[in-house]
């Protein structure tokens, strides 16, 4: 099967950030490339689900944003998650607007992302009205640990719902 890149994908993609924005893009720029992952889902009843998965990150919108695709399990298996995140740096807040959407599960979230020490922390809320905290931890050039947490209110403790253990497959 021959695949042609559509004019839409050519217009969406970018080789990298523009010179005036390059330094600001470092927080997430290291993710550009392809990754494989082991995923763990912690359910309310105490059971645990495990899958493999893949994620791919790229420069978009003239290099002023980073977009990714998260797929679980790895293709060609039928997906249980197939979503995308758009990350846009906002110099006015010195942070990132994070917009996640998984149309397969009708799940979406809006967050603000910033560095916290050597981690990246994203805070916001999801489509169910829950508070969310998503963290990239244990970051190296070739791996990261992603932790997804939620809670109903500020007074509730954070509950881990997902973890992804990712390894780089392509720069």
Coordinates of C-alpha atoms in Angstrom, one line a residue:
X1 CA 0.0 0.0 0.0
X2 CA 1.4 3.4 -1.0
X3 CA 0.7 6.2 1.3
X4 CA 0.9 9.9 0.2
X5 CA 1.2 12.7 2.7
X6 CA -1.8 14.9 2.4
X7 CA -1.5 18.7 2.1
X8 CA -3.1 18.9 5.5
X9 CA -0.4 16.9 7.2
X10 CA 2.3 18.9 5.4
X11 CA 0.7 22.1 6.6
X12 CA 0.3 20.7 10.2
X13 CA 3.9 19.3 10.6
X14 CA 7.0 21.4 11.2
X15 CA 10.8 20.6 11.3
X16 CA 11.3 22.4 14.6
X17 CA 10.5 25.5 16.5
X18 CA 11.2 29.0 15.1
X19 CA 14.3 30.7 16.4
X20 CA 12.4 33.2 18.5
X21 CA 10.6 30.4 20.4
X22 CA 13.2 27.6 20.6
X23 CA 14.3 28.1 24.2
X24 CA 10.7 28.1 25.4
X25 CA 10.0 24.8 23.7
X26 CA 12.6 22.8 25.6
X27 CA 10.2 21.7 28.3
X28 CA 8.5 19.2 25.9
X29 CA 10.8 19.4 22.9
X30 CA 12.9 16.4 24.2
X31 CA 9.8 14.2 23.6
X32 CA 10.0 14.6 19.8
X33 CA 10.2 11.2 18.2
X34 CA 8.6 7.8 18.8
X35 CA 8.2 5.8 22.0
X36 CA 6.9 2.4 23.1
X37 CA 5.4 2.0 26.5
X38 CA 4.1 -0.4 29.1
X39 CA 0.8 1.0 30.5
X40 CA -0.9 0.2 33.8
X41 CA -4.5 1.2 34.6
X42 CA -5.7 1.1 38.3
X43 CA -9.4 0.6 38.5
X44 CA -11.6 1.7 41.4
X45 CA -12.4 -1.9 42.4
X46 CA -8.6 -2.6 42.9
X47 CA -8.1 -4.5 39.7
X48 CA -5.2 -3.6 37.4
X49 CA -5.2 -3.7 33.6
X50 CA -1.9 -3.8 31.6
X51 CA -1.2 -3.1 28.0
X52 CA 1.7 -2.2 25.7
X53 CA 1.4 1.0 23.7
X54 CA 3.1 3.5 21.5
X55 CA 3.3 7.3 21.4
X56 CA 4.6 9.7 18.8
X57 CA 5.5 13.4 19.3
X58 CA 6.1 16.0 16.6
X59 CA 6.4 19.8 16.0
X60 CA 3.3 21.3 14.6
X61 CA 1.7 24.7 13.7
X62 CA 4.9 26.3 12.4
X63 CA 6.9 24.8 15.3
X64 CA 4.9 26.8 17.9
X65 CA 3.3 23.7 19.4
X66 CA 4.0 20.1 20.0
X67 CA 1.4 17.4 19.2
X68 CA 1.4 13.7 20.1
X69 CA -0.6 10.6 19.5
X70 CA -1.0 8.0 22.2
X71 CA -2.2 4.5 21.2
X72 CA -2.9 1.6 23.5
X73 CA -2.2 -1.3 22.8
X74 CA 0.3 -1.1 20.0
X75 CA -1.0 -1.3 16.5
X76 CA -2.3 -3.4 14.8
X77 CA -4.3 -4.6 17.8
X78 CA -7.7 -3.1 18.4
X79 CA -7.3 0.2 20.3
X80 CA -8.6 0.8 23.8
X81 CA -7.1 4.4 23.7
X82 CA -6.3 6.5 20.6
X83 CA -5.9 10.1 21.5
X84 CA -3.9 13.2 20.9
X85 CA -2.5 16.1 22.9
X86 CA -1.7 19.6 21.7
X87 CA 0.8 21.5 23.8
X88 CA 1.1 25.2 23.2
X89 CA 3.6 27.4 25.1
X90 CA 2.1 30.7 26.4
X91 CA 4.7 33.3 27.3
X92 CA 2.0 35.3 29.1
X93 CA 1.7 32.6 31.8
X94 CA 5.2 31.1 31.3
X95 CA 3.5 27.8 31.0
X96 CA 1.9 25.4 28.5
X97 CA -1.8 25.0 27.5
X98 CA -2.4 21.3 27.3
X99 CA -5.4 19.9 25.4
X100 CA -6.0 16.1 25.4
X101 CA -8.7 14.3 23.5
X102 CA -9.4 10.6 23.0
X103 CA -12.4 10.4 20.6
X104 CA -12.5 6.6 21.0
X105 CA -13.4 7.0 24.7
X106 CA -15.0 10.5 24.5
X107 CA -12.4 11.6 27.0
X108 CA -10.9 15.1 27.1
X109 CA -8.9 17.2 29.5
X110 CA -7.5 20.8 29.7
X111 CA -4.4 21.5 31.8
X112 CA -1.5 23.9 32.4
X113 CA 2.0 22.4 32.3
X114 CA 5.1 23.6 33.9
X115 CA 8.5 22.3 35.2
X116 CA 8.7 21.3 38.8
X117 CA 12.3 20.5 39.6
X118 CA 13.3 17.8 37.2
X119 CA 9.7 16.8 36.5
X120 CA 6.9 18.2 34.3
X121 CA 3.6 18.6 36.0
X122 CA 0.3 19.3 34.3
X123 CA -2.7 20.4 36.4
X124 CA -6.3 20.8 35.2
X125 CA -9.6 18.9 34.9
X126 CA -11.1 16.2 32.7
X127 CA -14.4 15.5 30.9
X128 CA -15.9 14.1 34.1
X129 CA -15.2 17.2 36.1
X130 CA -12.4 15.5 38.1
X131 CA -9.2 17.4 39.0
X132 CA -6.2 16.0 37.1
X133 CA -2.5 15.9 37.6
X134 CA -0.3 14.3 35.0
X135 CA 3.4 14.0 35.6
X136 CA 6.4 13.2 33.5
X137 CA 9.0 11.9 36.0
X138 CA 12.3 9.9 35.8
X139 CA 13.0 11.7 32.6
X140 CA 16.1 10.7 30.5
X141 CA 16.9 11.1 26.9
X142 CA 15.5 7.7 26.1
X143 CA 12.8 7.0 28.8
X144 CA 10.2 8.6 31.0
X145 CA 7.6 7.5 33.6
X146 CA 4.2 9.2 33.1
X147 CA 1.8 9.2 36.1
X148 CA -1.9 10.2 35.8
X149 CA -3.7 11.1 38.9
X150 CA -7.2 12.4 39.7
X151 CA -9.3 13.6 42.6
X152 CA -12.8 15.0 43.1
X153 CA -11.9 18.1 45.1
X154 CA -8.9 20.0 46.4
X155 CA -9.4 18.3 49.8
X156 CA -9.2 14.8 48.4
X157 CA -5.9 12.9 48.1
X158 CA -4.6 12.3 44.6
X159 CA -5.3 8.7 43.3
X160 CA -3.1 7.2 40.6
X161 CA -5.2 6.0 37.7
X162 CA -2.6 5.4 35.0
X163 CA 1.1 4.9 34.6
X164 CA 3.1 4.7 31.4
X165 CA 6.7 3.5 31.3
X166 CA 8.1 4.8 28.0
X167 CA 11.2 3.9 26.0
X168 CA 12.4 5.8 22.9
X169 CA 12.3 3.9 19.6
X170 CA 13.1 6.7 17.2
X171 CA 14.5 10.2 17.6

